[in-house]
Coordinates of C-alpha atoms in Angstrom, one line a residue:
X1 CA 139.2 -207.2 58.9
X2 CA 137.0 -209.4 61.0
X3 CA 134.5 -207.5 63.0
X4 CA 135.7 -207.6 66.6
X5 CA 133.0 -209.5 69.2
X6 CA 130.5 -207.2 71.3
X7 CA 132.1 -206.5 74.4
X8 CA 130.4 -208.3 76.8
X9 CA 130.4 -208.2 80.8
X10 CA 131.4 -210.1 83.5
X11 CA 130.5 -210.5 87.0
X12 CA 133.5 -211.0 89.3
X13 CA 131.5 -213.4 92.3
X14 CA 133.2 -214.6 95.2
X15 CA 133.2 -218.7 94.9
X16 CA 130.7 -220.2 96.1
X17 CA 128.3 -217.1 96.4
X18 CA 125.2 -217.5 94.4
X19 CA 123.9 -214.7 92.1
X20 CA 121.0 -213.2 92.6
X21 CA 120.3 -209.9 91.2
X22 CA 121.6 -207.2 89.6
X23 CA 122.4 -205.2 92.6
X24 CA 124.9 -208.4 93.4
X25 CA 126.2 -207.7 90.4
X26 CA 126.7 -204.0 90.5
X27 CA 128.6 -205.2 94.0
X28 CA 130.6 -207.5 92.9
X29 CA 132.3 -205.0 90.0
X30 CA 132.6 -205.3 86.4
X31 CA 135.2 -207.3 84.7
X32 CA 136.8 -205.2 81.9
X33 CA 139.9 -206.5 80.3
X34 CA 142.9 -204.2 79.1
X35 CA 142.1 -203.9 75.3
X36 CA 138.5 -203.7 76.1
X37 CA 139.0 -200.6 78.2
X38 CA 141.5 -199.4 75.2
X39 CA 138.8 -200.0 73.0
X40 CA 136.2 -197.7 74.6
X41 CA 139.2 -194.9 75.7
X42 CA 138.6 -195.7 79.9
X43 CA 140.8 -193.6 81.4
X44 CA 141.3 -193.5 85.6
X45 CA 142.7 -191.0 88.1
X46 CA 144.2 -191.3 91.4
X47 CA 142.0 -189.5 94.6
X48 CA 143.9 -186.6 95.8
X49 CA 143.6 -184.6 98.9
X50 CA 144.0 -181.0 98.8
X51 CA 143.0 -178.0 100.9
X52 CA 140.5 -176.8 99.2
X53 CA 137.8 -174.0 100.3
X54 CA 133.8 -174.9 101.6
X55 CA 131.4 -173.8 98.9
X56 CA 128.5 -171.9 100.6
X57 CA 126.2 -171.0 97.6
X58 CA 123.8 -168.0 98.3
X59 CA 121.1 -165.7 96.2
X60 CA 122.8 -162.4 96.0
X61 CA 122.7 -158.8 94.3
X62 CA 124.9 -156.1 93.2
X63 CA 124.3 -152.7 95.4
X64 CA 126.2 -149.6 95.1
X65 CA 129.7 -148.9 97.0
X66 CA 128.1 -146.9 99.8
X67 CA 131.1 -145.8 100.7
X68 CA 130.9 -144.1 97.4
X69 CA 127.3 -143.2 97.2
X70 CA 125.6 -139.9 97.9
X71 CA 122.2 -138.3 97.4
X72 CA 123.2 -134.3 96.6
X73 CA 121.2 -132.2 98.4
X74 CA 121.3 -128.0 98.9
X75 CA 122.6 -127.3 102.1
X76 CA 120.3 -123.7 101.6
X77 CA 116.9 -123.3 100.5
X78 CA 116.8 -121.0 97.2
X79 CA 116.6 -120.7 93.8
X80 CA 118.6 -122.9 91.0
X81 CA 120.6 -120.4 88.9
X82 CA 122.2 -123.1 86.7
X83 CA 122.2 -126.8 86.4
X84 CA 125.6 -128.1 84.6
X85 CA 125.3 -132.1 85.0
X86 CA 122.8 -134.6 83.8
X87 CA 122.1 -138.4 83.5
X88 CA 125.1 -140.3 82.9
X89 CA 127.4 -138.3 82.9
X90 CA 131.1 -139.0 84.5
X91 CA 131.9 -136.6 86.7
X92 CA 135.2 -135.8 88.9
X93 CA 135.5 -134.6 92.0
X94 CA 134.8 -131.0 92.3
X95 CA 132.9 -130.8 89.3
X96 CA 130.4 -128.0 89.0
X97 CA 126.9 -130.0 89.4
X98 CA 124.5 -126.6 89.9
X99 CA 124.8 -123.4 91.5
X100 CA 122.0 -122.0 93.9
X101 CA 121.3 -118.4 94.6
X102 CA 120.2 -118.4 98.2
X103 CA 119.2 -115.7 100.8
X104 CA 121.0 -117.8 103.6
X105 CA 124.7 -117.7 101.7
X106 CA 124.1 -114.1 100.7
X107 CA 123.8 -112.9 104.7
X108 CA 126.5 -115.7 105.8
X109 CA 129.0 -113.9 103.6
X110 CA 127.4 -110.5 104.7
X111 CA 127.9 -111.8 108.4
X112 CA 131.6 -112.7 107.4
X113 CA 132.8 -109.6 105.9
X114 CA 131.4 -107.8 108.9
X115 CA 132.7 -109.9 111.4
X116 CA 136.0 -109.3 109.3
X117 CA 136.0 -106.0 109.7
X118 CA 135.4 -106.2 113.6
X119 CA 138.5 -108.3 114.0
X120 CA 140.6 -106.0 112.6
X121 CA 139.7 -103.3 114.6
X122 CA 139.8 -105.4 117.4
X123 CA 143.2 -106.3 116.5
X124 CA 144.4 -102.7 115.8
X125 CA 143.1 -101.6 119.0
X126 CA 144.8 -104.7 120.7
X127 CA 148.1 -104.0 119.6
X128 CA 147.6 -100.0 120.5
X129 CA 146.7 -100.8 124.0
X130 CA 149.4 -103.8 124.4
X131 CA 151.8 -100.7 123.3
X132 CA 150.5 -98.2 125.7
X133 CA 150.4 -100.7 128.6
X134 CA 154.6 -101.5 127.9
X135 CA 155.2 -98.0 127.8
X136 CA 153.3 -97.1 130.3
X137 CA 154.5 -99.9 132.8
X138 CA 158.2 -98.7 131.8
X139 CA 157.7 -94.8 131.9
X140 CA 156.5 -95.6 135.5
X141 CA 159.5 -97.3 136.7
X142 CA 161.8 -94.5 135.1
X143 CA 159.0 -92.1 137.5
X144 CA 159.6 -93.9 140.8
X145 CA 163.4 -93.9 140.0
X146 CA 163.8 -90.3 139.9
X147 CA 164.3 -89.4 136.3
X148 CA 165.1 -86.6 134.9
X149 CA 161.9 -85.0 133.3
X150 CA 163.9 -83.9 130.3
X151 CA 165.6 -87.5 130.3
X152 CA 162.5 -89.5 130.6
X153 CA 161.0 -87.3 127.7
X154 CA 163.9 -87.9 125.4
X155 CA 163.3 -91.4 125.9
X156 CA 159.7 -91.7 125.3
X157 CA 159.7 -88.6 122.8
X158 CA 158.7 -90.9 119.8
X159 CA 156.5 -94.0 121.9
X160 CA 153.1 -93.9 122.5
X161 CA 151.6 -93.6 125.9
X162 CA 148.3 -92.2 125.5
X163 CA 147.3 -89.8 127.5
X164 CA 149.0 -90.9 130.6
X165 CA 151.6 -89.6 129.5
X166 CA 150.4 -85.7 130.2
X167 CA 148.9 -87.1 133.5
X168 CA 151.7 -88.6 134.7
X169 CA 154.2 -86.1 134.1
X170 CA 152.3 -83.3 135.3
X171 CA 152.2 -84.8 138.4
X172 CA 155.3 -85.7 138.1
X173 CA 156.2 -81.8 137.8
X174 CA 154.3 -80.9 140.9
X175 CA 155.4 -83.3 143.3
X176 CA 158.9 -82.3 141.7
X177 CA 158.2 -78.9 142.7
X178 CA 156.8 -79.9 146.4
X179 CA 159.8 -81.2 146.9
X180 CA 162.0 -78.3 146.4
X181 CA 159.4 -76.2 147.9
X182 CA 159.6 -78.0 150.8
X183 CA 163.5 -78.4 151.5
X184 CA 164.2 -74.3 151.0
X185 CA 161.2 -73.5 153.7
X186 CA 162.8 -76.0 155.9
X187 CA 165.8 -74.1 155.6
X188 CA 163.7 -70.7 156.1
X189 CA 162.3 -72.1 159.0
X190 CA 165.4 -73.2 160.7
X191 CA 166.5 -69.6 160.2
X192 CA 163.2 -68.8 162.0
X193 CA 162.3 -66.8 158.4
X194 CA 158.6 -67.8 158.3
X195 CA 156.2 -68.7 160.8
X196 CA 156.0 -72.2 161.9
X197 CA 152.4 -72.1 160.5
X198 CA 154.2 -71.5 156.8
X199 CA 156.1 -74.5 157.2
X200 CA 153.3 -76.4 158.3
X201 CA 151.2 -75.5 154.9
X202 CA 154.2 -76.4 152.9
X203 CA 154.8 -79.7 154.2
X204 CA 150.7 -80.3 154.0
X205 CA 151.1 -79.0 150.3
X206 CA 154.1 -81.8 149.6
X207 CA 152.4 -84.3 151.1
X208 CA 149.1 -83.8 149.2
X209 CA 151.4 -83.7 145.8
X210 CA 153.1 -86.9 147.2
X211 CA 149.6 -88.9 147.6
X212 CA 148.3 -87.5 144.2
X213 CA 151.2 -88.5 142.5
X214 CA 151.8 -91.8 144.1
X215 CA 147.9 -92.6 143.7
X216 CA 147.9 -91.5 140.0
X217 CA 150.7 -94.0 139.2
X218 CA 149.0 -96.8 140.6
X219 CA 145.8 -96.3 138.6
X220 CA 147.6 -95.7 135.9
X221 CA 149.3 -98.9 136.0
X222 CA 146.3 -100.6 136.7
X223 CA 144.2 -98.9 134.0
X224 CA 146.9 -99.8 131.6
X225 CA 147.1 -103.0 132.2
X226 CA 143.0 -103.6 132.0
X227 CA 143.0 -101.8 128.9
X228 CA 145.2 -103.9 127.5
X229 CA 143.4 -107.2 128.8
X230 CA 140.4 -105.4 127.8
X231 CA 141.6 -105.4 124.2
X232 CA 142.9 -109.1 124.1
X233 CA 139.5 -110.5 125.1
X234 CA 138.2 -107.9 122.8
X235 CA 140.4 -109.6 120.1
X236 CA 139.4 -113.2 121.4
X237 CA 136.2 -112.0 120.8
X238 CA 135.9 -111.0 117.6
X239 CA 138.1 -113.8 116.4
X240 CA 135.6 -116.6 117.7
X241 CA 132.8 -114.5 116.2
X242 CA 134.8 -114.6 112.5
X243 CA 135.6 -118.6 113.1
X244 CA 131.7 -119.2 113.7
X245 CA 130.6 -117.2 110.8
X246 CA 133.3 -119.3 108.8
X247 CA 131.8 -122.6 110.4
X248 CA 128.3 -121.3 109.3
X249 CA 129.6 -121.1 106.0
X250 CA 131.4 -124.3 105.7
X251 CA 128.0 -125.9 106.9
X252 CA 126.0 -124.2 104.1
X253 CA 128.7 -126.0 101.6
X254 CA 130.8 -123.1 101.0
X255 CA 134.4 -122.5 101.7
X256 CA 135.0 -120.8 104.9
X257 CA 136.9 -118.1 103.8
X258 CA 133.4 -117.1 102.0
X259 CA 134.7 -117.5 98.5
X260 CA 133.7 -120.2 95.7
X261 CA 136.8 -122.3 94.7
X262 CA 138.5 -121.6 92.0
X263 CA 138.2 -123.5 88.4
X264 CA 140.9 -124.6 86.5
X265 CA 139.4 -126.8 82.6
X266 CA 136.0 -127.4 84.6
X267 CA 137.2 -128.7 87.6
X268 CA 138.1 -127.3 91.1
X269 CA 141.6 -126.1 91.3
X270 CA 143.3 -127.9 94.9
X271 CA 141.3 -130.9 94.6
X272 CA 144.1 -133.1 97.2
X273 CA 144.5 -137.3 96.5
X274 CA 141.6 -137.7 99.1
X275 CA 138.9 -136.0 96.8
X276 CA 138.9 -133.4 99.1
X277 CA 139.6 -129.4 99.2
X278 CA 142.6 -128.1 99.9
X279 CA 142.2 -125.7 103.0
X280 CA 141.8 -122.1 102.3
X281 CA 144.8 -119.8 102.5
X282 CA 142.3 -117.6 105.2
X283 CA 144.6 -114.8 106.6
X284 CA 145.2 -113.9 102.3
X285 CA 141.6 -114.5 101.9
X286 CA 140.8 -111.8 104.6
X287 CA 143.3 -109.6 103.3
X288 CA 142.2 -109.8 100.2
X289 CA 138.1 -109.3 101.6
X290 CA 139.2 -106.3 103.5
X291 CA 141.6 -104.8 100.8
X292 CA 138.7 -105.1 98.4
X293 CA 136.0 -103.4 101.1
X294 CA 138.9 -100.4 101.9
X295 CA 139.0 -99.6 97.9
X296 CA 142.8 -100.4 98.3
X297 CA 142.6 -103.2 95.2
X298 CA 140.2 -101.4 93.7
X299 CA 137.4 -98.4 93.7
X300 CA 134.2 -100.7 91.8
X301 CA 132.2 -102.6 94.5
X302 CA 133.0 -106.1 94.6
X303 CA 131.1 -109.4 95.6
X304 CA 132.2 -109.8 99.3
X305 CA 134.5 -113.0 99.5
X306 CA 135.6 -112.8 95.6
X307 CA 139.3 -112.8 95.4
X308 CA 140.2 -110.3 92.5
X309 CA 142.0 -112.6 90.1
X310 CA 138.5 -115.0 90.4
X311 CA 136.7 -115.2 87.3
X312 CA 133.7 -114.3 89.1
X313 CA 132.3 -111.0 88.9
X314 CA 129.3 -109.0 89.9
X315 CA 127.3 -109.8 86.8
X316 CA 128.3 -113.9 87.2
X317 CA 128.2 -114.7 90.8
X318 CA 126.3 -112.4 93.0
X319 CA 127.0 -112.9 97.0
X320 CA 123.9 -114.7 97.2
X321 CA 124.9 -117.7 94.8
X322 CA 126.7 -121.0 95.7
X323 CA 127.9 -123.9 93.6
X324 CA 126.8 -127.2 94.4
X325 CA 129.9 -130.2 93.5
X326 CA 130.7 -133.7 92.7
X327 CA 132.3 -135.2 96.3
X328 CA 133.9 -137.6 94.5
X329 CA 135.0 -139.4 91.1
X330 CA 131.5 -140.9 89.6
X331 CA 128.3 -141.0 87.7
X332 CA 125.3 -139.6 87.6
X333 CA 123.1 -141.7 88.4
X334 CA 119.8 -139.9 88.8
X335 CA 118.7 -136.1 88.2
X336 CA 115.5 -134.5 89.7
X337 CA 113.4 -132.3 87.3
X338 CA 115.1 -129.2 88.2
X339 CA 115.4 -126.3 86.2
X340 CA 116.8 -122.8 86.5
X341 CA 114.4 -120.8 88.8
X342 CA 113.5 -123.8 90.0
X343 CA 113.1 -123.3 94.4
X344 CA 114.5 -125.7 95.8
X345 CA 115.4 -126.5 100.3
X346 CA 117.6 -129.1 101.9
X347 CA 115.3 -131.7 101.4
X348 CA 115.6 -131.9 97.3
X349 CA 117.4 -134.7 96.3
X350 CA 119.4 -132.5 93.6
X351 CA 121.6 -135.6 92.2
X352 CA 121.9 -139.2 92.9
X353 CA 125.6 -140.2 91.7
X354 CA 128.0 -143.1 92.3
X355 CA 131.5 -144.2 91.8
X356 CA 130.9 -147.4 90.0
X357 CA 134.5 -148.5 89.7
X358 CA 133.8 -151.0 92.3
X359 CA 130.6 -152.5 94.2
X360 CA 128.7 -154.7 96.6
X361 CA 127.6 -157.9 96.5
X362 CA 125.1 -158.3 99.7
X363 CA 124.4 -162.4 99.3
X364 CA 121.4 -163.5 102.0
X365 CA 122.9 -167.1 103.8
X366 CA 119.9 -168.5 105.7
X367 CA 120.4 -170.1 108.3
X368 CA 120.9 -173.5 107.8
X369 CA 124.4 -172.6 106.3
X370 CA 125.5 -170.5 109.5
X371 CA 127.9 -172.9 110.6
X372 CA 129.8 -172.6 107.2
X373 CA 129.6 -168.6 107.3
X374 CA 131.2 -168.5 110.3
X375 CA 134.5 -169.2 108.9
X376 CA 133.4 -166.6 106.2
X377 CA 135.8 -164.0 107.9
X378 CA 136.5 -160.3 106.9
X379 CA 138.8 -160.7 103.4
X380 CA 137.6 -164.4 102.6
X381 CA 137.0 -164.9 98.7
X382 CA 133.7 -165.3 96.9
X383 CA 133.1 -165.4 93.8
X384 CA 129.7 -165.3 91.6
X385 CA 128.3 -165.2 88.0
X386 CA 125.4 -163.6 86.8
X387 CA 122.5 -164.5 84.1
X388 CA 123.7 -161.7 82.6
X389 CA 127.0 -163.2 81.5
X390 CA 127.4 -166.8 81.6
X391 CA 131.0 -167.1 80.4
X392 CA 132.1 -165.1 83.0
X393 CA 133.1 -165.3 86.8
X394 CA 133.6 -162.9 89.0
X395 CA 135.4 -162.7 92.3
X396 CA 135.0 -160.2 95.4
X397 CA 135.9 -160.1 99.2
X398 CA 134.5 -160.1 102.0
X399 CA 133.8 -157.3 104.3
X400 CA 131.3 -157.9 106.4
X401 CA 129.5 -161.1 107.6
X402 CA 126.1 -160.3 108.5
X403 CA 125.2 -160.8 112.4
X404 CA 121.1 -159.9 112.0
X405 CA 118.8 -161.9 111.1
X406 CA 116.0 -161.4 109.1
X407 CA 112.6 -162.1 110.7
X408 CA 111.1 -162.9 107.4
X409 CA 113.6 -165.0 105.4
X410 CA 115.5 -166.1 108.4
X411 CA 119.2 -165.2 106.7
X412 CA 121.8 -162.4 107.2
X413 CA 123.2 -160.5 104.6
X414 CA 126.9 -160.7 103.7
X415 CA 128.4 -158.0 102.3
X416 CA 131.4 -158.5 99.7
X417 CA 133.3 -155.8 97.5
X418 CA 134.3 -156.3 94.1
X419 CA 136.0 -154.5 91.3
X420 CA 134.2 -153.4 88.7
X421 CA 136.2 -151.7 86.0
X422 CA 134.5 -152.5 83.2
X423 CA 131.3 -151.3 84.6
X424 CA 129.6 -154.9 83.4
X425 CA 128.6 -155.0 86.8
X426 CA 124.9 -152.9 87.1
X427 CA 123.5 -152.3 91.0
X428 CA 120.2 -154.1 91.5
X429 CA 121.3 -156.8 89.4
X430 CA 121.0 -160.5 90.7
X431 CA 124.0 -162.9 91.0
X432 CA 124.4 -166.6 92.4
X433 CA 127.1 -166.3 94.8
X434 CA 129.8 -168.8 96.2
X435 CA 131.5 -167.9 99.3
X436 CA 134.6 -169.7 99.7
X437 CA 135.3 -170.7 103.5
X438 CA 138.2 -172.4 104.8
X439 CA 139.1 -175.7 105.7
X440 CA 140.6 -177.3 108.8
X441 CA 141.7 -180.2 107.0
X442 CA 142.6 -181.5 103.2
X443 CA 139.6 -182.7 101.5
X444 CA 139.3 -185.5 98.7
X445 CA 139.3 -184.3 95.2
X446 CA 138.8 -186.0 92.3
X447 CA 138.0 -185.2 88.1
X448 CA 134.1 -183.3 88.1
X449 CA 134.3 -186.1 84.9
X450 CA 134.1 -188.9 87.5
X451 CA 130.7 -188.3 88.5
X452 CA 127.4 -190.3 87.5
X453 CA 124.1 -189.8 88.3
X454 CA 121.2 -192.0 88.7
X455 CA 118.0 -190.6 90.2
X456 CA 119.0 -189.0 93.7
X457 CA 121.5 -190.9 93.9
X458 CA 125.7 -189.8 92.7
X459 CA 128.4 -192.6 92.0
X460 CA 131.9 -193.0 90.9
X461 CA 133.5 -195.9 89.3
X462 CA 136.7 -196.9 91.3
X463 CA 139.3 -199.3 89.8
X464 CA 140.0 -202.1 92.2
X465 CA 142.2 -204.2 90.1
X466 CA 143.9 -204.0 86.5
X467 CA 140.7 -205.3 85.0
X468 CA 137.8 -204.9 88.0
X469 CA 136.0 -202.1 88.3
X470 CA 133.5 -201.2 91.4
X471 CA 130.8 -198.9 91.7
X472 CA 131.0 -196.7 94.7
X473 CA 128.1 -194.4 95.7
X474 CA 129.8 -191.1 97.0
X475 CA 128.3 -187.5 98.9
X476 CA 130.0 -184.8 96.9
X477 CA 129.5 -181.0 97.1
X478 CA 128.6 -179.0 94.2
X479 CA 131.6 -179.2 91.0
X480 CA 133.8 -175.9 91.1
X481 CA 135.4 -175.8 87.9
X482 CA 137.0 -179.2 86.7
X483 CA 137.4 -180.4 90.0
X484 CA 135.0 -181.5 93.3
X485 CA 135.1 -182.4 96.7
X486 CA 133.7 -185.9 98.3
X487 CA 132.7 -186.0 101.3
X488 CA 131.9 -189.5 101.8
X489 CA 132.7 -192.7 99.9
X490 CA 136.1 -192.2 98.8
X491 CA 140.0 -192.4 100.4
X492 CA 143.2 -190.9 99.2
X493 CA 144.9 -193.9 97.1
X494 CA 141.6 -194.7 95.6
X495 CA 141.7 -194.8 91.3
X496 CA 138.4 -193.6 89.6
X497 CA 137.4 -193.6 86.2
X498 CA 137.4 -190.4 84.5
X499 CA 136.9 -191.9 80.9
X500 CA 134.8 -194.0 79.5
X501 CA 132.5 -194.5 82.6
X502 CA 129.4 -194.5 80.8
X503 CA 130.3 -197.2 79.0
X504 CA 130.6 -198.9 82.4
X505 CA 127.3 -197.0 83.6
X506 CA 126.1 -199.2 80.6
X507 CA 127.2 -202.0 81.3
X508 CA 125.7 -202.1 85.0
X509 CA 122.2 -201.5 83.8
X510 CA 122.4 -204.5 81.6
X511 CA 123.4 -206.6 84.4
X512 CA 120.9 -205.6 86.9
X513 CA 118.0 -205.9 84.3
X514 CA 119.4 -209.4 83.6
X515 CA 119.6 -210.4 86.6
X516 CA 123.1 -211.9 86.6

């Protein structure tokens, strides 16, 4: 077979229209014919408009979910009695971390069972008095009726009324008796039986049993009834003195029933969906608190707070000790040098632990870009690799679009979450982020493939006829994947080469250097 002839380059001039240089040349477009571009595989693509995102491209790194990041600190100053966690190590929520033997729990607890103890007194003597009050308030209006005494003590023979009860009816009794006194000497004295002066100290005599027992009723009523509000407030009382000392527990870290939760294979038993604990059953805990100070569960002396079924005893948890827990699902991430009989306050930084699962990608936008991060609302995409791994991209959202600037670097932080499930993703570490923002219109799109460089400058070739070709200097954004936006230079309809365009590259340097 013949050797085929070097492909050689044409210059499609307007008549007339002298050449001068190469740049003319480049102009004017390259004459390729069918086979030739067959020869070399050129292959062309139509310009498309699509509604693709704004690429903002921003430094970034990976922080912690701070949502799910805490610094474990004692809530009590004492002395570390175990420590069950270290580096690295998954935890779940409720986990046992350490436990702490501190002075402040021990008199908490102490304070609790004591204020315990008052409420229930103050309750028992609440219900006596709201008892007596009823039955006194009714045994008086069966008194200013006229009752019977035998009647009104077979009705109250088995209620309490305190010791009104022997007050009242004894007055009862003698203004019974000045009664009757009183109606037979009127009788007497009508007869002219006694003296005038007789009658006159047996109607004084009724009317001072009348006024006693009129007066003793209303005192009693009244006495009742402050007795009884007496007892309430009492009641109110020591139930807002129990509620505080459970507050005061809470605050120290421990359940405000006073007891340590319960474990069930390491973890805390009523751990709900939120990662938190299940409230406290607290009238059985104070039942079971009081039953075990009474000796009614038991005679051997028992940790105050420790429900009997607890696995804790005197020997393992002393009223003194706390446990400190995971708060959440996580890793440790850091451990301070703590050992047991270690002491240790509120300010020790006990564990340092995350939930890693997902994270946050804070990228800093300066400021020249703030017109594109505008549009970078709350739930826009990014997405961003990292030296780390090459291959891979990863995506995240937005949640927050930074509205202070940095004095310094002149940018705001933006602040995307991510998933992170295969824990690739390491805080600290740096990522190149792309923070996609939406568009008002369609923008032209064309093959990544397309584009050419030459020094500063980007070009496409754009198919003018079946055999012309034009070069066509274009403003494009940075390539996303196989495909890139043009800003300027190019319209919807236009045909650029995708294929073989450095062959054409080629050819347009040899015509500018010769001049044609």
């Amino acid at each position: 077979m013949a050797d085929r002839p070097p492909l050689q380059p044409q210059v499609d001039s307007k008549p007339g229209e002298p050449v001068v240089d190469g740049e003319v040349a480049r102009a004017s477009g390259i004459l390729f014919s069918e086979e030739e571009q067959k020869i070399v595989g050129l292959r062309t693509a139509k310009v498309t408009l699509d509604t693709v995102p704004h690429v903002l491209s921003a430094p970034g790194q990976v922080a912690p979910n701070e949502s799910q990041y805490a610094y474990i600190t004692p809530r009590a100053a004492g002395v570390v009695r175990t420590v069950n966690a270290h580096v690295g190590q998954l935890v779940r929520a409720g986990d046992l971390l350490a436990t702490i033997d501190s002075p402040v729990v021990g008199e908490a607890r102490l304070e609790l069972y004591t204020k315990l103890q008052e409420l229930e007194i103050a309750k028992a003597q609440a219900e006596w008095e709201e008892m007596v009050y009823h039955n006194t308030h009714e045994l008086i209006g069966l008194l200013r009726k006229g009752e019977s005494p035998e009647e009104i003590q077979s009705r109250f023979a088995d209620r309490a009324v305190g010791d009104d009860r022997e007050r009242l009816m004894t007055a009862y009794a003698q203004y019974r008796l000045a009664i009757a006194t009183v109606e037979r000497n009127r009788e007497l004295n009508a007869q002219k039986l006694i003296t005038p002066k007789q009658f006159q100290e047996v109607t004084a005599g009724y009317e001072a049993a009348q006024a006693t027992y009129q007066s003793l009723m209303d005192q009693t009523g009244f006495e009742a009834k402050l007795a009884d509000t007496r007892a309430r407030q009492a009641k109110r009382q020591a139930e807002t003195a129990v509620r505080t000392a459970e507050e005061r527990l809470r605050i120290l870290g421990v359940k405000p029933d006073g007891t340590e939760p319960e474990m069930a294979g390491g973890k805390v038993a009523g751990v709900k969906s939120d990662e938190t604990l299940a409230a406290p059953e607290t009238s059985r805990a104070r039942e079971t608190i009081l039953a075990d100070a009474t000796g009614e569960n038991s005679t051997a002396v028992k940790p105050v707070g420790v429900p009997p079924d607890s696995a804790m005893n005197m020997r393992e948890a002393p009223v003194s000790t706390y446990s400190i827990r995971a708060p959440f699902d996580g890793t440790i991430l850091d451990r301070e040098m703590i050992v047991p009989g270690v002491a240790v306050d509120t300010t020790h930084r006990l564990f340092t632990m995350a939930n890693l699962s997902s994270v946050w990608i804070e990228a800093s936008v300066h400021e020249g870009d703030f017109d594109m991060l505008a549009s970078s609302q709350e739930g826009s995409e990014v997405r961003f690799r990292s030296p780390a791994y090459l291959d891979r991209e990863f995506e995240g959202t937005v949640i927050y679009s930074g509205d202070l600037v940095d004095e310094k670097s002149r940018s705001v932080k933006l602040l995307a979450k991510a998933a992170n499930p295969d824990r690739l993703l390491k805080p600290g570490m740096f990522v190149e982020v792309d923070i996609l923002s939406p568009r008002k219109k369609a923008a032209v799109q064309i093959p990544t493939s397309a584009l050419l460089d030459e020094g500063n400058r980007t070009f496409v070739f754009v198919k003018t006829a079946p055999d012309r070709f034009v070069r066509r200097e274009v403003d494009a954004e940075a390539p996303r994947g196989d495909l890139v936006t043009i800003r300027r230079g190019l319209e919807t309809g236009d045909e650029v080469v995708i294929e073989g365009e450095y062959k054409l590259k080629a050819l347009s340097v040899q015509l500018a250097s010769a001049g044609h």
